[in-house]
Structure formats: C-alpha cells, structure tokens
C-alpha positions as a Markdown table, in Angstrom:
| # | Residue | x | y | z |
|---|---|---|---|---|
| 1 | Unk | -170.2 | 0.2 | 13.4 |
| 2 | Unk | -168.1 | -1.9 | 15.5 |
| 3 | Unk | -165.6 | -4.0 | 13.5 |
| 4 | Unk | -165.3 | -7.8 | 13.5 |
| 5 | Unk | -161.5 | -8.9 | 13.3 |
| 6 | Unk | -161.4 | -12.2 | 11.5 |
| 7 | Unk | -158.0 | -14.6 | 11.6 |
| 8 | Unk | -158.3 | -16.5 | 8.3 |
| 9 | Unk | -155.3 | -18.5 | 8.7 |
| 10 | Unk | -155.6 | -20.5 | 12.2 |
| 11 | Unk | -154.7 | -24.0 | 12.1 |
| 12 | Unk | -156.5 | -27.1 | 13.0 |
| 13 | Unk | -155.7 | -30.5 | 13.7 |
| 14 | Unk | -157.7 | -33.1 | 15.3 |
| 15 | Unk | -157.3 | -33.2 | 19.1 |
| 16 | Unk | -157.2 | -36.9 | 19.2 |
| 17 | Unk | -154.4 | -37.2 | 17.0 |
| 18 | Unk | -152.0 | -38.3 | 19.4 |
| 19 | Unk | -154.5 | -40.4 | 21.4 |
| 20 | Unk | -156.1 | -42.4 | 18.7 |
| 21 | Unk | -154.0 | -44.8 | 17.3 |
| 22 | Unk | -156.2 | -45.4 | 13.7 |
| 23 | Unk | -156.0 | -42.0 | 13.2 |
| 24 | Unk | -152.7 | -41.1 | 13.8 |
| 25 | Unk | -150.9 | -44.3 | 11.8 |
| 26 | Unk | -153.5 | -42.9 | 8.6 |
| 27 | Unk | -151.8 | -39.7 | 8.7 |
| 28 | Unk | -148.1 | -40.7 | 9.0 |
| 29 | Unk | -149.0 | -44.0 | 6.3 |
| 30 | Unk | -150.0 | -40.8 | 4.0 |
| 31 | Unk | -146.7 | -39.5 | 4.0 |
| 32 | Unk | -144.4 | -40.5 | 0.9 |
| 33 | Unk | -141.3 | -41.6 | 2.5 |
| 34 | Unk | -139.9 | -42.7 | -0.7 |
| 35 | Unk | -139.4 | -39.4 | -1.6 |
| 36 | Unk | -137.3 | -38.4 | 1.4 |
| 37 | Unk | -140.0 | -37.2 | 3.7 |
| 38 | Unk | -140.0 | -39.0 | 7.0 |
| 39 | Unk | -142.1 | -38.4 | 10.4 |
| 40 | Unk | -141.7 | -39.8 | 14.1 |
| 41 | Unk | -143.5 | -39.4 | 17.1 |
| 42 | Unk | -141.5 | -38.4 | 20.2 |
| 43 | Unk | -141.8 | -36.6 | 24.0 |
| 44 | Unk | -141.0 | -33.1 | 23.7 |
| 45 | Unk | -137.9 | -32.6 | 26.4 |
| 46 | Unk | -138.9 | -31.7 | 29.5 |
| 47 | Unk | -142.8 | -31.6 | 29.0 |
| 48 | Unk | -145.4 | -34.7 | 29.5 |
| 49 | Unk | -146.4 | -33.7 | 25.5 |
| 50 | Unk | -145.6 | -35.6 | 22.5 |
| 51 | Unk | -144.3 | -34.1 | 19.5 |
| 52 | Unk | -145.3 | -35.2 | 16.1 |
| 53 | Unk | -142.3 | -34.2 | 13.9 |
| 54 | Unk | -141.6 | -34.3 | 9.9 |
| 55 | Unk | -137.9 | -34.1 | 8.1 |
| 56 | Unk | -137.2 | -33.5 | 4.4 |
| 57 | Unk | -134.7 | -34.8 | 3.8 |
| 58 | Unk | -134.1 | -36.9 | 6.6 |
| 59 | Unk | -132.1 | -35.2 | 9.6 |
| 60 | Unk | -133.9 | -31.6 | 9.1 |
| 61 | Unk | -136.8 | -30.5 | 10.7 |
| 62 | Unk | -139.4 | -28.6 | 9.0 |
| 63 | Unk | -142.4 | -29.1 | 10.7 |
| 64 | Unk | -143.3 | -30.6 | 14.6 |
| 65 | Unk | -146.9 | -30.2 | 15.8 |
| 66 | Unk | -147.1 | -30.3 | 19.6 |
| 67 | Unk | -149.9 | -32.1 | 21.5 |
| 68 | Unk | -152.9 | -30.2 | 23.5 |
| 69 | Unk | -152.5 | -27.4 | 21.1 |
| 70 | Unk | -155.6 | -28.1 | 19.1 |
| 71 | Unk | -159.0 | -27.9 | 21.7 |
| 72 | Unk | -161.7 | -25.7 | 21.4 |
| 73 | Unk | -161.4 | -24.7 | 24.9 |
| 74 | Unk | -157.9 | -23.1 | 24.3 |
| 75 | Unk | -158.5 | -21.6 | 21.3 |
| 76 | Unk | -161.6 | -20.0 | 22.4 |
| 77 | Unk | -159.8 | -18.4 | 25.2 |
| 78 | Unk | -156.8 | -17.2 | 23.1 |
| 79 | Unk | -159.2 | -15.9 | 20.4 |
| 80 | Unk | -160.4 | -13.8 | 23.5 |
| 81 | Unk | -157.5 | -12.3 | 24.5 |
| 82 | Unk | -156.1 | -11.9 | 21.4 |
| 83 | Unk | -159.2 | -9.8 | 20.6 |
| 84 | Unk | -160.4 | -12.7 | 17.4 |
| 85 | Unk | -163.8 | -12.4 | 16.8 |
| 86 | Unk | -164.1 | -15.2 | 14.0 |
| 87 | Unk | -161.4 | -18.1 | 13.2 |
| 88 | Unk | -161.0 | -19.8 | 9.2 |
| 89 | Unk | -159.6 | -23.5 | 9.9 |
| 90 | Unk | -157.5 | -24.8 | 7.7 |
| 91 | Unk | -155.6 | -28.0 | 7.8 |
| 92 | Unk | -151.7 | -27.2 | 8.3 |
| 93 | Unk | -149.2 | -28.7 | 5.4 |
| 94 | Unk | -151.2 | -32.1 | 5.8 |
| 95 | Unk | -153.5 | -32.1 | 2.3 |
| 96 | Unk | -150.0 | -32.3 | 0.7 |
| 97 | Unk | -149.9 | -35.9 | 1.4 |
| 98 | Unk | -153.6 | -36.9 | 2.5 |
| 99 | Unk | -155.2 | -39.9 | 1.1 |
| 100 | Unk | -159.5 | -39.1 | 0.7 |
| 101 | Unk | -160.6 | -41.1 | 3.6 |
| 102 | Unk | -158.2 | -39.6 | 5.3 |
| 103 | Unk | -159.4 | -36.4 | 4.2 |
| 104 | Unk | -163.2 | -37.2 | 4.9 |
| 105 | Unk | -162.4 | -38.2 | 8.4 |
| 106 | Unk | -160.6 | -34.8 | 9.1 |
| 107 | Unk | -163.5 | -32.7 | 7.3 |
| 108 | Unk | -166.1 | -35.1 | 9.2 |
| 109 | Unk | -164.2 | -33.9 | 12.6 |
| 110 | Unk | -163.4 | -30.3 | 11.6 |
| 111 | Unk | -167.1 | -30.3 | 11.3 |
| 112 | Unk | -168.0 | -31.2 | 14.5 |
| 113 | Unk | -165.3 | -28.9 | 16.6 |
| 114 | Unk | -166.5 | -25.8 | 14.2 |
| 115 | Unk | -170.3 | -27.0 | 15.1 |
| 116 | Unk | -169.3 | -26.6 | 18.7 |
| 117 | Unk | -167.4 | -23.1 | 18.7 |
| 118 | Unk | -171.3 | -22.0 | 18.6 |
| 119 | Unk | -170.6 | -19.4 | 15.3 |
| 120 | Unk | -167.1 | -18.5 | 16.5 |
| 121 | Unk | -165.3 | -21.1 | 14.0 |
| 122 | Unk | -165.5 | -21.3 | 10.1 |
| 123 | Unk | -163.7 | -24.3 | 8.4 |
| 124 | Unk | -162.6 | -24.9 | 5.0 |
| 125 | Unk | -162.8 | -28.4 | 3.0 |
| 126 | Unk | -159.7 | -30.1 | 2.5 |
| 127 | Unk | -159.8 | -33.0 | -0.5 |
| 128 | Unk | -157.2 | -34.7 | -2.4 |
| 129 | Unk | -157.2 | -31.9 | -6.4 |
| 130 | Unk | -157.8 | -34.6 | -8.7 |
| 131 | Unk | -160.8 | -33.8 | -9.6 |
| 132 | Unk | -162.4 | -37.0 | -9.7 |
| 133 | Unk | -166.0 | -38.0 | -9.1 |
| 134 | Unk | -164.8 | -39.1 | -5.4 |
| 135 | Unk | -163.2 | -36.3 | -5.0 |
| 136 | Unk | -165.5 | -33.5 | -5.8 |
| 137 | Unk | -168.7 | -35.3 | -4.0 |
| 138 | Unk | -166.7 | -34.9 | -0.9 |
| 139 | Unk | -166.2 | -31.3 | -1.6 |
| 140 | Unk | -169.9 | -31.0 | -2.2 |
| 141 | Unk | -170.6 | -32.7 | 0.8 |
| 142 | Unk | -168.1 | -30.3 | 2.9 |
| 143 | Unk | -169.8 | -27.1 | 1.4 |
| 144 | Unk | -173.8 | -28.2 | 1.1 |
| 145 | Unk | -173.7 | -30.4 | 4.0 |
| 146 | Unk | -171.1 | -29.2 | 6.7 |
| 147 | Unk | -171.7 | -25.7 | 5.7 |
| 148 | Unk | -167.5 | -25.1 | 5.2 |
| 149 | Unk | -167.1 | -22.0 | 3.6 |
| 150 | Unk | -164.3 | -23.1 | 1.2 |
| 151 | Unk | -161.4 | -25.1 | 0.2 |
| 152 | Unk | -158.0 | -25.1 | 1.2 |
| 153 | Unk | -154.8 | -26.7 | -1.2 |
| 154 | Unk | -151.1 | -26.4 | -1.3 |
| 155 | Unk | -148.6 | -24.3 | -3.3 |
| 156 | Unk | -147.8 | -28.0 | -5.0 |
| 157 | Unk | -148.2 | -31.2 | -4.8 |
| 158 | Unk | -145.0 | -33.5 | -5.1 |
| 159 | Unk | -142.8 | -32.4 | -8.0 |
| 160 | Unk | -146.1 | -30.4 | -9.8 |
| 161 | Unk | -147.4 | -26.9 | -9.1 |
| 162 | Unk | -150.5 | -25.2 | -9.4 |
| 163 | Unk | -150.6 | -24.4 | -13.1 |
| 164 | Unk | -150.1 | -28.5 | -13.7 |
| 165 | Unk | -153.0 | -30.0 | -15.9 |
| 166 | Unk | -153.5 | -32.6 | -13.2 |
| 167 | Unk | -155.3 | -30.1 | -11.2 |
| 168 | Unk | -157.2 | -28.8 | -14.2 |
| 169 | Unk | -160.5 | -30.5 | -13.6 |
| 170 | Unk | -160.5 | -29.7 | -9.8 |
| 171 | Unk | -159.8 | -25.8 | -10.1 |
| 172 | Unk | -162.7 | -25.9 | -12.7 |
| 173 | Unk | -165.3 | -27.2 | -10.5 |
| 174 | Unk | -164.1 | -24.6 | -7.6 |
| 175 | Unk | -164.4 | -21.7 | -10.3 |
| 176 | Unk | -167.3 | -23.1 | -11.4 |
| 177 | Unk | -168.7 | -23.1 | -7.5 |
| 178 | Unk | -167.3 | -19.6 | -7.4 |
| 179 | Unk | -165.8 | -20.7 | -3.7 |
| 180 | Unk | -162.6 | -19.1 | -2.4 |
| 181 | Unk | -159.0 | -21.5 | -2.5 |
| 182 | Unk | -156.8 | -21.2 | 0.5 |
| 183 | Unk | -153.4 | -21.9 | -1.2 |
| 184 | Unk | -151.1 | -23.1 | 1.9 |
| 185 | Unk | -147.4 | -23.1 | 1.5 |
| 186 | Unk | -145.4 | -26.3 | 1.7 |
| 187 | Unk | -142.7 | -27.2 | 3.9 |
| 188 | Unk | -140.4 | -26.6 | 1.1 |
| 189 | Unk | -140.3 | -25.5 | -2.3 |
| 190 | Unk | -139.9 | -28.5 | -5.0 |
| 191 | Unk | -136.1 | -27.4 | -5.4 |
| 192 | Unk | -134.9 | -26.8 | -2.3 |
| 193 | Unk | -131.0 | -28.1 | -1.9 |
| 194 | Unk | -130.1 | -24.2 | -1.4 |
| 195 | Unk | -132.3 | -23.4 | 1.5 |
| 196 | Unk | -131.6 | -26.7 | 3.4 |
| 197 | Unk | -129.0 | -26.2 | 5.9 |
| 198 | Unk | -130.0 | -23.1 | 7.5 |
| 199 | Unk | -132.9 | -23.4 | 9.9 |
| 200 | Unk | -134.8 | -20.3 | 9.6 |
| 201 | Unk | -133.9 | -20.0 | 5.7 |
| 202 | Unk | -135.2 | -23.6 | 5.5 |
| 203 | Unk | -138.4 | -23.3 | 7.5 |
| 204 | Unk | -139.2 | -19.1 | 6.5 |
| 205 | Unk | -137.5 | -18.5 | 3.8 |
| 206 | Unk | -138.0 | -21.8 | 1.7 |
| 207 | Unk | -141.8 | -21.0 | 2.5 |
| 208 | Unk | -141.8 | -17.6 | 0.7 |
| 209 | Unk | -139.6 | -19.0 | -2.2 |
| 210 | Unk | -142.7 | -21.9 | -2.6 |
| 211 | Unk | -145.1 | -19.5 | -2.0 |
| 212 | Unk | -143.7 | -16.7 | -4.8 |
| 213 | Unk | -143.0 | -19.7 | -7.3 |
| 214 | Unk | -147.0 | -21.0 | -7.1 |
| 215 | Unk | -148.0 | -17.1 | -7.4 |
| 216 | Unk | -145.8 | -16.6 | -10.4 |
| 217 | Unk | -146.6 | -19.9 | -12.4 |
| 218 | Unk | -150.2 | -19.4 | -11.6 |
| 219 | Unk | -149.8 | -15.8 | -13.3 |
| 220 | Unk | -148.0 | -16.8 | -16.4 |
| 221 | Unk | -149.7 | -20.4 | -17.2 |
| 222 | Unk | -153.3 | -18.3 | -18.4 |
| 223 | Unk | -155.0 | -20.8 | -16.2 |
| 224 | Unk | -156.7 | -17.5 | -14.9 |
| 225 | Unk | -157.7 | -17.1 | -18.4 |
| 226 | Unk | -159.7 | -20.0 | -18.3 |
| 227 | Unk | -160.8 | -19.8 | -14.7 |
| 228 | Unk | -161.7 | -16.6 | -14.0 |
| 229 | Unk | -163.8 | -16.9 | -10.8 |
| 230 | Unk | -160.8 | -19.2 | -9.4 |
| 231 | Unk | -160.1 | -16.9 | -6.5 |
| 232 | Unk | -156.6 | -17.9 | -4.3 |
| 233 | Unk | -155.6 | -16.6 | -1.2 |
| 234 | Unk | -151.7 | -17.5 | -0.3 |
| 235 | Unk | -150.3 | -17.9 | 3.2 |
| 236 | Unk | -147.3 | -15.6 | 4.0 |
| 237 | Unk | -147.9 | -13.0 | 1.8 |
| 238 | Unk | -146.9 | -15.0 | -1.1 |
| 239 | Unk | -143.9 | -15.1 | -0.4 |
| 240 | Unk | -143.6 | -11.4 | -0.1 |
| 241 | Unk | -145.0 | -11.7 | -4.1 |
| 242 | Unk | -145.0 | -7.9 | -3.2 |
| 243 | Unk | -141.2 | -6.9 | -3.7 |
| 244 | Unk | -142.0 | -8.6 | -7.1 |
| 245 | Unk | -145.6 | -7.9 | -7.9 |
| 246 | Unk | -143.4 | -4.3 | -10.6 |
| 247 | Unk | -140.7 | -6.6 | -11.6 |
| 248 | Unk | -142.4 | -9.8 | -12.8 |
| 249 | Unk | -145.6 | -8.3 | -14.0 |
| 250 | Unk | -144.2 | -4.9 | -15.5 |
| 251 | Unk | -146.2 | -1.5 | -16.5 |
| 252 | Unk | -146.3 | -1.5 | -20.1 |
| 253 | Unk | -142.7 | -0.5 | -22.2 |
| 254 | Unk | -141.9 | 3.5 | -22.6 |
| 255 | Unk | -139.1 | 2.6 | -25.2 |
| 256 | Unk | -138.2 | 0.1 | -27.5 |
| 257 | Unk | -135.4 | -1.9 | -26.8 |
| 258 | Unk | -133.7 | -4.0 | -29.9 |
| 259 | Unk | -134.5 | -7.3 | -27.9 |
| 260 | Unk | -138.0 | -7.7 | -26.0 |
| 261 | Unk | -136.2 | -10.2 | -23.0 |
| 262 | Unk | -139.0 | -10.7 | -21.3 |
| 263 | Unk | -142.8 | -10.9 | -21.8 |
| 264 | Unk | -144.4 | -8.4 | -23.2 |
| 265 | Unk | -148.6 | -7.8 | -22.6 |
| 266 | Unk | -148.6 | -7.6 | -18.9 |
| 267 | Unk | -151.7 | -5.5 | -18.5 |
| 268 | Unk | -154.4 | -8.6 | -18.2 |
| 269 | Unk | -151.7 | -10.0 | -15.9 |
| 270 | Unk | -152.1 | -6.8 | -13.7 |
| 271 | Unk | -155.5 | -7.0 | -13.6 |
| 272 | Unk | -155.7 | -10.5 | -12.0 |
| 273 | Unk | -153.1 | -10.1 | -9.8 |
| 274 | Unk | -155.4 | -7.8 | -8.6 |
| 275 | Unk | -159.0 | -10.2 | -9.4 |
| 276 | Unk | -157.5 | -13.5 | -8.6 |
| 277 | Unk | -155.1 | -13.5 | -6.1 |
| 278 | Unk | -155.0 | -13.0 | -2.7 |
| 279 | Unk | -152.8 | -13.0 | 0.6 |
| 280 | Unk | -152.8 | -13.6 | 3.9 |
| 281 | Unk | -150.3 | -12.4 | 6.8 |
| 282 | Unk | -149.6 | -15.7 | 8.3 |
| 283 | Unk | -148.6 | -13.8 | 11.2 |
| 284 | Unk | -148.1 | -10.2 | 10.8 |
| 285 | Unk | -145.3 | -9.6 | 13.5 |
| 286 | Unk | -142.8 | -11.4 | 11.7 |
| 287 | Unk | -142.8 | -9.0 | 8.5 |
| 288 | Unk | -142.2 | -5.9 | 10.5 |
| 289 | Unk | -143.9 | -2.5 | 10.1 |
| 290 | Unk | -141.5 | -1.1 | 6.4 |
| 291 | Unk | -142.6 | -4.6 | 4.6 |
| 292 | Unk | -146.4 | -4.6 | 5.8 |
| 293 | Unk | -147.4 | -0.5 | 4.7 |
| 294 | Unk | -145.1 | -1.7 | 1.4 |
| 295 | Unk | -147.2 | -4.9 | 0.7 |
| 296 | Unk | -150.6 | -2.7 | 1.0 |
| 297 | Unk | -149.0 | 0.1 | -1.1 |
| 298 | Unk | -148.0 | -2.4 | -4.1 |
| 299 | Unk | -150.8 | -4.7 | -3.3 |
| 300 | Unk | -153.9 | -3.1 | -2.4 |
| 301 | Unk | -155.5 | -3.3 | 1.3 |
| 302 | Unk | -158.7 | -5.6 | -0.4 |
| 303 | Unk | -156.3 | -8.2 | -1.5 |
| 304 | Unk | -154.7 | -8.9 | 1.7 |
| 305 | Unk | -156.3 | -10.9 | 4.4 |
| 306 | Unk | -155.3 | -10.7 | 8.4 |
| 307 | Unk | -153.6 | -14.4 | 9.1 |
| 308 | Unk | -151.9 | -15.4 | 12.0 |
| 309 | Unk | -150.6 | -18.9 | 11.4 |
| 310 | Unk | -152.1 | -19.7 | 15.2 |
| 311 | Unk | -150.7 | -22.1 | 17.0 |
| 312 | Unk | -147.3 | -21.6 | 15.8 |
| 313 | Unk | -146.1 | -18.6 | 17.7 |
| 314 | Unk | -148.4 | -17.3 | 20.1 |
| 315 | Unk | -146.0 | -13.5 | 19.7 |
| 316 | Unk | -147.6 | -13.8 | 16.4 |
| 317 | Unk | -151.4 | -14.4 | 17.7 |
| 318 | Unk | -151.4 | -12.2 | 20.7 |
| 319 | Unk | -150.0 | -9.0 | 19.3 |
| 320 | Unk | -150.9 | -9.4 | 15.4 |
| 321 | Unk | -153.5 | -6.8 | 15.4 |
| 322 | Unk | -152.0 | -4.2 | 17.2 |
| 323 | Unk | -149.4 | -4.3 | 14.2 |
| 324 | Unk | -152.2 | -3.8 | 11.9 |
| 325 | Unk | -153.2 | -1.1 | 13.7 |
| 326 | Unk | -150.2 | 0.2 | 13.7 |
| 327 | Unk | -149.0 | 1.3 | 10.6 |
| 328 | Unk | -149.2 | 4.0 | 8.6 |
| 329 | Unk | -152.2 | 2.7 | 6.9 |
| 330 | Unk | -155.7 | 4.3 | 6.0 |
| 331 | Unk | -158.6 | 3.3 | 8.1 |
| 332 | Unk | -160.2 | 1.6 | 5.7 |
| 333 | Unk | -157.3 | -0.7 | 4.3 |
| 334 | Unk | -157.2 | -1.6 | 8.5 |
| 335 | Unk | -160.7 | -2.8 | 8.6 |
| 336 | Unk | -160.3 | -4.1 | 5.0 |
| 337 | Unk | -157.5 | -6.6 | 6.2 |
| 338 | Unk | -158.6 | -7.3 | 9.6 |
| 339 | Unk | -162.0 | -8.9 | 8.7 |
| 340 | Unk | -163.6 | -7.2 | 5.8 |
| 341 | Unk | -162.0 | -8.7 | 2.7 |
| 342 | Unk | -162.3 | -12.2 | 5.1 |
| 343 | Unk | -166.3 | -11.4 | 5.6 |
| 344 | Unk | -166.8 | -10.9 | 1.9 |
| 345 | Unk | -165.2 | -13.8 | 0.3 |
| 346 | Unk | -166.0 | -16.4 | 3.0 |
| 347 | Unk | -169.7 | -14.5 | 2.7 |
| 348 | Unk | -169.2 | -14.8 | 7.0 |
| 349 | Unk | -171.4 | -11.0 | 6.8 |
C-alpha cells in the first residue's frame, strides 16, 4: 500500500492580505499594542514584496510574513516537489490576537482556498477560546458547514496559559466534539526578558521554552482529568517536551527519601502524555537526526506528527521527509509520523 505523507503544520494566510486594505488594518487593529507588541508594514530590501513584520518589545523582530507566499498555485507546486500529498492549514501566531469577525473572515476564506486545492488541502477552525455562544456557533459552523477538520489555538493567550479557567468552557465543548486541538507556539513565552536579545534564542528557543511551559501546565493542572477526549497536538515538538517527558513526569519512586520534593503519583500523568498530547515536527531538519530517533524513543512514533512549518524555510519543506526517512527508525514509526497518526486524528483516511 502506497503511503500518503501528510504536512499537518503548513501555514496559511490570506493572499489578499497585503492588497486589501479592510483586511489588513483588521489584523494589525487586533494586535495589543499596549502590551508592547507592535507591527508595520514595509518593502522587503531589494524585492518588489512587502513585508508584514511584528516586534515584542519594540525594536525586536519575532515574526515578518512576506507577500506572494500564500497562493494555491505555489503551494500546490511545492507540495509536488516536496513529495506532500495532503496539507493541514493552520493560521500562523495570528489567533493570539484575533478579534471573531476577524476570525470568521479568515475561516470564511481559508474555506474557499481549501475548496479549491480540489482534496489536496485540509483546514482547521481558528476562533477566539472563550467559549461563548458566538464563539462556539462559529466553530460549529467551521466543522458542519466548511467541513474543517479541527481547531487550531495557542500555547497562551496574553499573560494566561492553557490550564487557565478562562478557557475552561471552550476546551469542554472541543472534548465534548471529540475534534483534535492544534496548540501553536507563540512568538514568545509570557516571561521572556532572558531570551530577548539573542535572535535565534529569541525566535527558536523562546518558542520551545512556550511550547514546554503549555505542555507542562497542561499536565499538572488535571484539566485532562476532566477532559479526557481533549486531544493537543503542539508545534515544535513541544519544545523538545521530550528531553523532559523522565524528568517532569517520573517512573514511580524505588526508595524512600525522608522528603518527597516533588510530586508524587505520576503514573495517570504518564498515561496522558501518551492519550492527550501530541507533537508535531515544525520542520524536521532543524532538530537534527540524535534529537529526532530520541523524541520517537521517549515519545512514541503515534504521538508525533510530520510538520514542516511551510513557508518559513523552504530547507525545512523540500528535504523534511527524507530526514524522516532517514533515521534509525522502524518502518512503521516512519509511516506512523509521516501521515498515519495525521490520517487518523484528522479522520483524512
């Protein structure tokens, strides 16, 4: 049987961001410059392309999405040389800060460009997690009526992660739907004073330190406990959760030591690290061959998911599943990562 590789983490924006005025101003009015998060639109040097660019705090750079990189044309043709057989849209960073009519425009056009991929494209509903009765119509609307095969959030919102109350009632309907929850990472974590004067430890590293923070609040709050379908799946390997998966969430004491220091009754913890969270690559060249065959070993191949992060280095895209293939991996945790696990939990068989 001929595998199907499926990218679950390619990135969508609308195409006529930069071109339509309304819908670019309702994006940038989104974002909370009060809290030190500024935009601007500018040419990229030496290109006829605009840049759409966002600092926190003002003066460093964390994200910059480039025009022309989002049409179905392009992406069609790299999916084909990259050997994709089946994208998963999600919205980059943006459902941080979106504003629901801002949010049912974007699902409205994610709709359409998915409609036109002609079964190449999947998309996944992006809606501000509050859990009102605004909220959660548009997210029936997205899965009953646009056929998406999801919903996508963020590691946190402002100051408040995951494991917050405020996003109680929204996590409840999704376990209730039984629908799987792309968990995106942030452009940084909520403390991030350390990471910020570095470049890559700012844009990479303070990803994985958001990303490892939401998987080990989400562990330890019980909210798994109480939503037990609630299925996440977290961009760059959360945060390499891996290298941490034995140290946070221990194998059960041999010895007794005079003072427990840390908690104790790990197993349930175990078992939904292994029922409730997920992973993607988020582009599987940058983790190198030791770290990937060490994520599957402490992981599991059915609990990772092949990502590439598309468009945001095409080294990462074009030669992301020969590095599956490449390691020292069985067969079946290869096809497992490259599209089955995606196939199963987005039901795309």
């Amino acid at each position: 049987m001929m595998r199907k590789i499926i990218d679950a983490n390619m990135h969508w924006l609308p195409g006529e961001l930069f071109s339509d005025k309304k819908l670019l101003n309702s994006f940038l009015d989104c974002v909370p410059k009060q809290y030190g998060v500024h935009t601007r639109v500018e040419k990229i040097e030496g290109k006829e392309l605009s840049q759409l660019i966002i600092e926190q705090p003002k003066g460093y750079i964390n994200l910059n999405y480039a025009e022309g990189q989002y049409t179905l044309e392009s992406q069609l043709a790299d999916m084909e040389k990259a050997g994709v057989d089946h994208a998963i849209f999600r919205l980059p960073v943006w459902q941080e800060w979106l504003d629901l009519e801002t949010c049912k425009e974007v699902n409205t056009r994610m709709a359409d460009y998915v409609k036109r991929s002609q079964g190449r494209m999947s998309a996944l509903a992006v809606v501000p997690p509050w859990g009102t009765d605004a909220c959660l119509r548009e997210v029936d609307r997205c899965l009953n009526q646009l056929g998406f095969r999801g919903a996508q959030i963020v590691a946190h919102y402002g100051q408040i992660y995951l494991d917050d109350a405020a996003f109680r009632p929204y996590l409840k309907y999704l376990n209730d739907l039984n629908v799987p929850v792309v968990v995106h990472h942030t452009p940084l974590p909520v403390d991030f004073n350390s990471v910020l004067p570095y470049t890559n430890q700012r844009r990479q590293f303070g990803r994985c330190v958001d990303q490892a923070t939401a998987v080990g609040r989400e562990l330890f709050s019980g909210m798994f406990d109480e939503l037990p379908n609630l299925k996440f799946i977290h961009s760059m390997l959360g945060g390499a959760f891996y290298a941490f998966a034995d140290m946070l969430v221990p194998p059960q004491h041999q010895f007794n030591d005079a003072v427990d220091r840390f908690q104790t009754g790990t197993g349930n913890l175990r078992a939904q690290l292994s029922n409730n969270i997920f992973f993607d690559t988020s582009g599987a060249p940058q983790w190198g061959k030791a770290q990937l065959e060490a994520a599957v070993k402490v992981i599991g191949g059915k609990n990772i998911l092949y990502g590439s992060s598309y468009p945001i280095r095409k080294d990462w895209f074009f030669t992301g599943i020969e590095t599956i293939d490449s390691l020292d991996i069985s067969d079946e945790d290869k096809a497992n990562i490259l599209g089955g696990n995606a196939a199963r939990m987005f039901k795309l068989d």
